[in-house]
C-alpha positions as MATLAB code, in Angstrom:
seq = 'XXXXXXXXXXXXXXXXXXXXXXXXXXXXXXXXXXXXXXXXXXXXXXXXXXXXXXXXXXXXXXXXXXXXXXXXXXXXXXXXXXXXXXXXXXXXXXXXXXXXXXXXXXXXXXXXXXXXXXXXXXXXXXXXXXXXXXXXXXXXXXXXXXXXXXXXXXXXXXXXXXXXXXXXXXXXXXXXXXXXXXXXXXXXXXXXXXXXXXXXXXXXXXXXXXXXXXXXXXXXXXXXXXXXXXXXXXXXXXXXXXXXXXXXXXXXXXXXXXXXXXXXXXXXXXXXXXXXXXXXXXXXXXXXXXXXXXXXXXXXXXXXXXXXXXXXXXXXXXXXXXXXXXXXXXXXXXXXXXXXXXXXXXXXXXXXXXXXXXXXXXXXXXXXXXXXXXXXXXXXXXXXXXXXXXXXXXXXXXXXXXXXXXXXXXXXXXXXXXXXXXXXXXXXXXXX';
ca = [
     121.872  188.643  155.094;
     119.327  190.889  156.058;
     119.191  191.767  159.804;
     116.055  193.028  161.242;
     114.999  193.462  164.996;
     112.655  191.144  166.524;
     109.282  192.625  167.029;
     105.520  191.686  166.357;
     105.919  192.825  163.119;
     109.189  191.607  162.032;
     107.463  188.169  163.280;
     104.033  188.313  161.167;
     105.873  189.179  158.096;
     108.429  186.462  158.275;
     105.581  183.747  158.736;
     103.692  185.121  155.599;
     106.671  185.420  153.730;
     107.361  181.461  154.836;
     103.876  180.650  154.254;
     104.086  181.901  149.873;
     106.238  178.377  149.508;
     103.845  176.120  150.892;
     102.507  173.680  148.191;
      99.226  174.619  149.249;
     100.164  178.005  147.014;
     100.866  176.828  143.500;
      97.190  175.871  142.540;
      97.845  176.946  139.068;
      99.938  173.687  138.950;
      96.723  171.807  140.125;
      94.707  170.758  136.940;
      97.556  169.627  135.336;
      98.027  167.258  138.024;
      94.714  166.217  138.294;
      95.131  165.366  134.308;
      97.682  163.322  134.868;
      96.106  161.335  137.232;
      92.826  160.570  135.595;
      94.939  159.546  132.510;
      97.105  157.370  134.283;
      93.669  156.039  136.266;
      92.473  155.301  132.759;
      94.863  154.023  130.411;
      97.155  152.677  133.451;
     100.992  151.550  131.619;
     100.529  153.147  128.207;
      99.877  156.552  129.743;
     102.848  156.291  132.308;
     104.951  155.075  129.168;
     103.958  158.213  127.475;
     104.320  160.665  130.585;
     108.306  159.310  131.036;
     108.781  159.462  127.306;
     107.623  163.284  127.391;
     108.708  164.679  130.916;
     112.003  162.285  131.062;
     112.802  161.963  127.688;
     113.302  157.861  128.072;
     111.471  155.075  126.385;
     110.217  152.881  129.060;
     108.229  149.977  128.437;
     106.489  146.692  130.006;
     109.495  144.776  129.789;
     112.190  147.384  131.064;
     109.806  148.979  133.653;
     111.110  147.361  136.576;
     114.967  147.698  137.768;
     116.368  143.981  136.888;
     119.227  142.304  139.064;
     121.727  142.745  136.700;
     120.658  146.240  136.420;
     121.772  146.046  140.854;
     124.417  144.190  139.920;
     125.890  147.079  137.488;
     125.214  149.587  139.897;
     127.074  147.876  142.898;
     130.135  148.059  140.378;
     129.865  152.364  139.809;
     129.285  152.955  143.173;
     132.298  153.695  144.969;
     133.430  151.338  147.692;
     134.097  154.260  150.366;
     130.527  155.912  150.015;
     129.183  152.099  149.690;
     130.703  151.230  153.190;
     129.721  154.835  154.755;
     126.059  154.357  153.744;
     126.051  150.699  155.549;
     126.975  152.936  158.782;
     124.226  154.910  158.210;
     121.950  152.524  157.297;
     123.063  150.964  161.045;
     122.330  153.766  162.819;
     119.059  154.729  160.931;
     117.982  150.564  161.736;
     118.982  150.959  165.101;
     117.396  154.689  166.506;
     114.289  153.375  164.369;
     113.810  149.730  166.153;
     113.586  152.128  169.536;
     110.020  153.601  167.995;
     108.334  149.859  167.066;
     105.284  149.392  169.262;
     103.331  146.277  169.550;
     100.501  144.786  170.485;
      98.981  144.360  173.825;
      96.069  142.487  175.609;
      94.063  143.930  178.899;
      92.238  141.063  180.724;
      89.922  141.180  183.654;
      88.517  138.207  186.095;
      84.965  139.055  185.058;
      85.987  137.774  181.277;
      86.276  141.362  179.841;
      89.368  141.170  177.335;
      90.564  144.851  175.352;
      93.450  145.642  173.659;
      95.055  147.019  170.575;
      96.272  144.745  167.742;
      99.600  146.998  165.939;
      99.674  145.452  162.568;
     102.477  146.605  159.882;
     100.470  147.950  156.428;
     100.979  144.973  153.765;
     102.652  147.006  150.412;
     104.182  150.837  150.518;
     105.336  153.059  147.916;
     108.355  155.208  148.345;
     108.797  158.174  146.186;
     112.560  159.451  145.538;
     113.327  162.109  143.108;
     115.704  161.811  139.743;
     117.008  164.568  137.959;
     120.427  166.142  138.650;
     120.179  165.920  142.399;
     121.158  162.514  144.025;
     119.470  162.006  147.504;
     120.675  158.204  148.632;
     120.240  159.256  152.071;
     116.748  159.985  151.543;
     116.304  156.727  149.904;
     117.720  155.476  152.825;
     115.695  157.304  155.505;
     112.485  156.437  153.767;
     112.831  152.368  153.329;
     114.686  151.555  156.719;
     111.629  152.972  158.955;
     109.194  150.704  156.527;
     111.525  147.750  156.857;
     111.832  148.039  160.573;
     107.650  147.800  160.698;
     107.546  144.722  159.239;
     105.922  146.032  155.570;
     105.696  142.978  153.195;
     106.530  144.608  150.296;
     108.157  147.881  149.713;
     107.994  149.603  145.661;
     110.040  152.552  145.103;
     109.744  154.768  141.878;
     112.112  157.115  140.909;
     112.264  158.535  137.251;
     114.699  157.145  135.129;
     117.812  159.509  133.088;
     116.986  159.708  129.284;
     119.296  156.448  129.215;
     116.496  154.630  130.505;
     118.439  153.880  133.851;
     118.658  154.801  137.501;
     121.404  156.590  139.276;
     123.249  153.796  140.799;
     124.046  155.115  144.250;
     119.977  155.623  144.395;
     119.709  151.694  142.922;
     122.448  150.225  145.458;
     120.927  152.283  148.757;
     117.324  151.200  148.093;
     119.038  147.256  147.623;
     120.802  147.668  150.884;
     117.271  149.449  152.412;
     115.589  146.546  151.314;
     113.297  147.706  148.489;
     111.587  144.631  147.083;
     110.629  146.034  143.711;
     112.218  149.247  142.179;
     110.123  150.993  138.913;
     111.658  153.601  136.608;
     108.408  156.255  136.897;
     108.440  159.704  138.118;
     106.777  162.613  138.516;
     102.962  162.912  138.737;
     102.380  159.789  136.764;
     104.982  157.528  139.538;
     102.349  158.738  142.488;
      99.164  157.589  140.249;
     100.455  154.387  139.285;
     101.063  153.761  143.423;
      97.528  155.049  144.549;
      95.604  153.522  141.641;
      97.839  150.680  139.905;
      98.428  149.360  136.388;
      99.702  146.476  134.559;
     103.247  146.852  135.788;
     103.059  148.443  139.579;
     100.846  147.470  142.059;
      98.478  149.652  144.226;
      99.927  150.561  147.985;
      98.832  151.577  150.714;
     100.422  153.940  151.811;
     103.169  156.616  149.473;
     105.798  158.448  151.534;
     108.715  160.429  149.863;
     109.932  163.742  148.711;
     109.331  164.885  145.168;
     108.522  168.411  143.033;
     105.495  170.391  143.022;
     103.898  168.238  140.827;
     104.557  165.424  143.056;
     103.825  166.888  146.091;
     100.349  168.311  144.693;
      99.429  164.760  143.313;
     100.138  162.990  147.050;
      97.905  165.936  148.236;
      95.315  164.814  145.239;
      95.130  160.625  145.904;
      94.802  161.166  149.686;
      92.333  158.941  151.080;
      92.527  156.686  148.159;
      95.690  156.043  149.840;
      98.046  157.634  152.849;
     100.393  159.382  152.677;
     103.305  160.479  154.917;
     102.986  164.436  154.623;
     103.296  167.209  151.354;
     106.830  168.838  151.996;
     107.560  172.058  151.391;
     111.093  173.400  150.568;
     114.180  172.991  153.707;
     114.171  175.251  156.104;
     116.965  175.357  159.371;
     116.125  177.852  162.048;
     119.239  178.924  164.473;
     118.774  179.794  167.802;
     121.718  181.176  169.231;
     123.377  183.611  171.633;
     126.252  185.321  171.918;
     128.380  182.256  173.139;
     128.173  180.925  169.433;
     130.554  180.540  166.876;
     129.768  182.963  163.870;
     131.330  181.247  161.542;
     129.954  177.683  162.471;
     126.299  179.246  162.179;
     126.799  180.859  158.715;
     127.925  176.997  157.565;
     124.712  175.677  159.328;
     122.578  178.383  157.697;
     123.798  177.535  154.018;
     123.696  173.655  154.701;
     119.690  173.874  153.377;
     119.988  177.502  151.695;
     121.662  175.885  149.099;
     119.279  173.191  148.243;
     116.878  175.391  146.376;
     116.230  179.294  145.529;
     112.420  178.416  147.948;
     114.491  176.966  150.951;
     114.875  179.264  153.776;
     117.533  179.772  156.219;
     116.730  181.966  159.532;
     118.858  182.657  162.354;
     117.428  184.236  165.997;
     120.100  185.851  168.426;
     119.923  187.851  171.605;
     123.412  188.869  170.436;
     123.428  191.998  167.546;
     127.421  190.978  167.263;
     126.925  187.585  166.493;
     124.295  188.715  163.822;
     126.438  190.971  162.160;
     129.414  188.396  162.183;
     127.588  186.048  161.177;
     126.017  188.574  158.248;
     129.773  188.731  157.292;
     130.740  185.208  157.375;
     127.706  184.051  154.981;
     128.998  186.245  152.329;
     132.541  185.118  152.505;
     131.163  181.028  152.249;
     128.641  182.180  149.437;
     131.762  183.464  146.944;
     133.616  180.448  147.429;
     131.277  177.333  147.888;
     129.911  175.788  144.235;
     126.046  176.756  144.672;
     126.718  180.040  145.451;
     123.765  181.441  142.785;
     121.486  179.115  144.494;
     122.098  179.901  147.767;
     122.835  184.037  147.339;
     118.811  183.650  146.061;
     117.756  181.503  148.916;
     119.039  184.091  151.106;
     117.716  187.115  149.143;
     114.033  185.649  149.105;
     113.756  183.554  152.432;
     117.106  184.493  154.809;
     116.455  186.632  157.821;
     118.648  187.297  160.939;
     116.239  188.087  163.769;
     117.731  189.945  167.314;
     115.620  189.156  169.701;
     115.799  191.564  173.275;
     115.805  188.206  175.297;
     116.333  184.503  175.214;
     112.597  184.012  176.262;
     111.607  186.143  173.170;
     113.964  184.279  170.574;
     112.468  181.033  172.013;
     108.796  181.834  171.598;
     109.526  183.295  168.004;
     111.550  179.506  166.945;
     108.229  178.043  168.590;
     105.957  180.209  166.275;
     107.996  179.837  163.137;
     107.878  175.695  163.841;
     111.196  175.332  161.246;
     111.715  171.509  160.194;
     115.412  171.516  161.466;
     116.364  173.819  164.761;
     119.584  174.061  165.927;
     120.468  175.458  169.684;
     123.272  177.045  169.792;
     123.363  178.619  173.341;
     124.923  178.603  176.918;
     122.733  176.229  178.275;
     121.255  173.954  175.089;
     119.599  171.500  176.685;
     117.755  173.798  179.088;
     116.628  175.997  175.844;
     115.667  172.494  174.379;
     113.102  172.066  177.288;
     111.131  175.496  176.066;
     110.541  174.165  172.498;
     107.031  172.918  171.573;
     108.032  173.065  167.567;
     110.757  171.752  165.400;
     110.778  168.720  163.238;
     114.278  167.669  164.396;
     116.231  169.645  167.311;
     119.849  169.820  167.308;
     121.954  170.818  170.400;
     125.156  172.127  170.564;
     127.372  173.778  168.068;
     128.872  170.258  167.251;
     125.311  169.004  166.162;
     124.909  170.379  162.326;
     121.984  169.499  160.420;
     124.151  167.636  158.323;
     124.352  164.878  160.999;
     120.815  164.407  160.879;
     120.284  164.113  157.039;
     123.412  161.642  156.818;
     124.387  159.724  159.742;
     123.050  159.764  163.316;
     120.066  158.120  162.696;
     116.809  159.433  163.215;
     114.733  160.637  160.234;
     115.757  163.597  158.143;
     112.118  163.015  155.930;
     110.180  166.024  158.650;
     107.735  168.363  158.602;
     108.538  172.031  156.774;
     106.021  175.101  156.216;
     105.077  175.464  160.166;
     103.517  171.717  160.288;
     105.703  170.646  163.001;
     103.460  172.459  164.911;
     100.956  169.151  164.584;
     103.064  166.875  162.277;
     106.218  164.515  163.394;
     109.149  163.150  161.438;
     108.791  159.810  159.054;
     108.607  156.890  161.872;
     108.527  153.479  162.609;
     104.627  154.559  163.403;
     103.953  155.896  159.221;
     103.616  152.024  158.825;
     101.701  150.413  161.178;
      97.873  150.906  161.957;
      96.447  149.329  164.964;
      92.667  147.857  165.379;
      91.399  147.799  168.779;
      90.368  144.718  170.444;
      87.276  143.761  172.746;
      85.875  140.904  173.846;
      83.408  140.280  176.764;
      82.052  137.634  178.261;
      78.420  137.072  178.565;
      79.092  137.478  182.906;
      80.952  140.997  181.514;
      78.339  142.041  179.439;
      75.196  140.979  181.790;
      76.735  143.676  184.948;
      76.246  146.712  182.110;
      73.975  145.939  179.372;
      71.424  148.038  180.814;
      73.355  150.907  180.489;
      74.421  150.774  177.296;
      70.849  150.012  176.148;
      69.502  153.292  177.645;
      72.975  154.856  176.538;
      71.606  154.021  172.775;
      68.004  154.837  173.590;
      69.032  158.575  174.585;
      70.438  159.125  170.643;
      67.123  157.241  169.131;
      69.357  154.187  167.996;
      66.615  151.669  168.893;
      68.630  148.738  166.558;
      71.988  149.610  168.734;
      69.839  148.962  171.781;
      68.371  145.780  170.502;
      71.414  144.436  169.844;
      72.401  144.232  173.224;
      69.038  143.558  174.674;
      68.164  140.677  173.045;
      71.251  138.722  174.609;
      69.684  138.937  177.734;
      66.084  138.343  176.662;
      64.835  135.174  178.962;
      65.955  137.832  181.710;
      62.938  140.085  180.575;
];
């Protein structure tokens, strides 16, 4: 890996470098998304029966749209008992941390008969997006239902695109049934996210679509946005290491390639005080990239969006993790948790050199679904919060209103909203 001291420089060419994978930078990709969508929009099932005929190569229709029960059933049998019982674990752990986030609703009353409050409601009917194709994500499947499920939602529709078999992978099929998906379609791609935001014969409309997905997916969220919500447009992983010279080399070079090897666009990006560790570490990535099995993948990752950063102090390293904002941070220093205190941005924080990322995308429970391309700056992780709304709640009595109707009458005279005005005044007209 590349190693490069920390300046001003070093720092404003990393972020632009970060900033060529955001989705926001492949509008070429755009009109063919916004194709897509119309078409589906129009012709509803027979264009998403089309779409998964040409971009999945499977022949989907009316009747075989929607994952059966025996189609469960078969899955439960592929699956393998071991990873069936270790993803019950994590689904406990992932129910549990999210139960800790559910708010609800509370009332605020006053002798003089004024009554506010906020009413937390869970949103009726989501859509959850999860990617086909060769790579199997049942942990994302996972992560995305359980927060829904915990809210309360009614009814919960995933799509994921089917092989050219027609089916769905079964560990994806068995961890949305143990989620608690109540309807499963065999859609992806563009088409999947314009059958959720508009609806056809076979799905129904949501509220709300959250989920990981391609370009094409994550341009077409972008598109239907405010037709419906949506949880966030990811970019590729990132990890960010901050460390000093008390880490382990060789546990930091394992961290580093846990997300370079998801895609040739994921970046991996440790900052040291310590030039040693940087060099060792330098030497320990190459040694895991000739033996591990995505080697190509990651060796590319690295050459496009890897940087080791030495920083002249601690202070410095910590302002440039804050500036960078990486989805997954890991602090691997003397004192962790005081380091942790200086951090404004990071979609997840790990602490200590026994806290990979891995735990967070697997086991320990909260969210791995978390903002990427320097949003954690103003975005959070996928939450117990993505699906609920709340509606505030007042109520005053006519004693209440009486003590300030006054003001609020001259408070709507000053912006020329005579009707506003009126509509308090005439409550209290035998007064006049």
């Amino acid at each position: 890996m590349r190693i490069e001291t920390l300046d001003e420089n070093t720092k404003k060419n990393l972020l632009e470098d970060l900033l060529k994978r955001s989705p926001n930078s492949y509008g070429q990709y755009e009109a063919s998304v916004r194709e897509i969508l119309e078409t589906v929009k129009e012709k509803r099932d027979e264009a998403i029966f089309a779409y998964t005929e040409k971009f999945d190569g499977a022949t989907i229709t009316a009747s075989t749209i929607r994952v059966t029960e025996a189609e469960i059933k078969e899955a439960y049998e592929a699956v393998d008992s071991k990873l069936l019982e270790i993803m019950r674990k994590s689904l406990k752990n992932i129910e549990s941390y999210h139960a800790k986030q559910m708010q609800y609703s509370w009332f605020d009353s006053k002798p003089d008969g004024t009554i506010l409050g906020q009413k937390v409601s869970a949103l009726r009917r989501v859509g959850v997006y999860v990617p086909g194709g060769k790579a199997v994500y049942p942990s994302s499947v996972l992560m995305n239902i359980m927060p829904a499920k915990v809210a309360g939602v009614e009814e919960i529709i995933m799509v994921t695109p089917p092989g050219k078999d027609g089916k769905v992978n079964p560990a994806t099929l068995v961890a949305a049934n143990e989620a608690g998906a109540t309807a499963i379609y065999k859609v992806g791609g563009a088409q999947a996210i314009a059958a959720l935001a508009y609806g056809t014969e076979s799905i129904p409309r949501v509220d709300k679509i959250v989920g990981p997905g391609n370009i094409y997916v994550a341009l077409a969220k972008k598109a239907v946005y405010g037709h419906v919500s949506i949880d966030s447009i990811a970019g590729p992983s990132e990890i960010l290491v901050l460390a000093d010279e008390s880490a382990n080399p060789r546990y930091v070079a394992a961290d580093l390639l846990s997300q370079a090897e998801h895609d040739e666009l994921a970046s991996a990006i440790l900052v040291t005080t310590s030039r040693e560790l940087a060099q060792k570490v330098s030497d320990e990535v190459d040694v895991f990239v000739g033996r591990l099995s995505r080697g190509e993948i990651m060796q590319k990752s690295l050459d496009n969006y890897g940087h080791i950063l030495v920083a002249d102090t601690l202070d410095d390293a910590i302002d440039a993790a804050n500036e960078i904002a990486s989805e997954h941070l890991e602090i691997i220093t003397k004192d962790a948790f005081t380091v942790m205190t200086k951090i404004r941005n990071a979609g997840a924080i790990f602490i200590g050199e026994y806290s990979s990322e891995p735990l967070g995308d697997y086991f320990a429970g909260p969210n791995h679904v978390l903002p990427t391309h320097g949003t954690a700056k103003f975005f959070s992780p996928l939450s117990v919060d993505d699906f609920l709304k709340k509606s505030s709640i007042i109520s005053y009595s006519r004693e209440a209103l009486e003590a300030v109707h006054q003001d609020i009458e001259q408070f709507a005279e000053a912006e020329l909203l005579t009707a506003h005005a009126n509509s308090v005044r005439v409550r209290f007209e035998e007064n006049i």
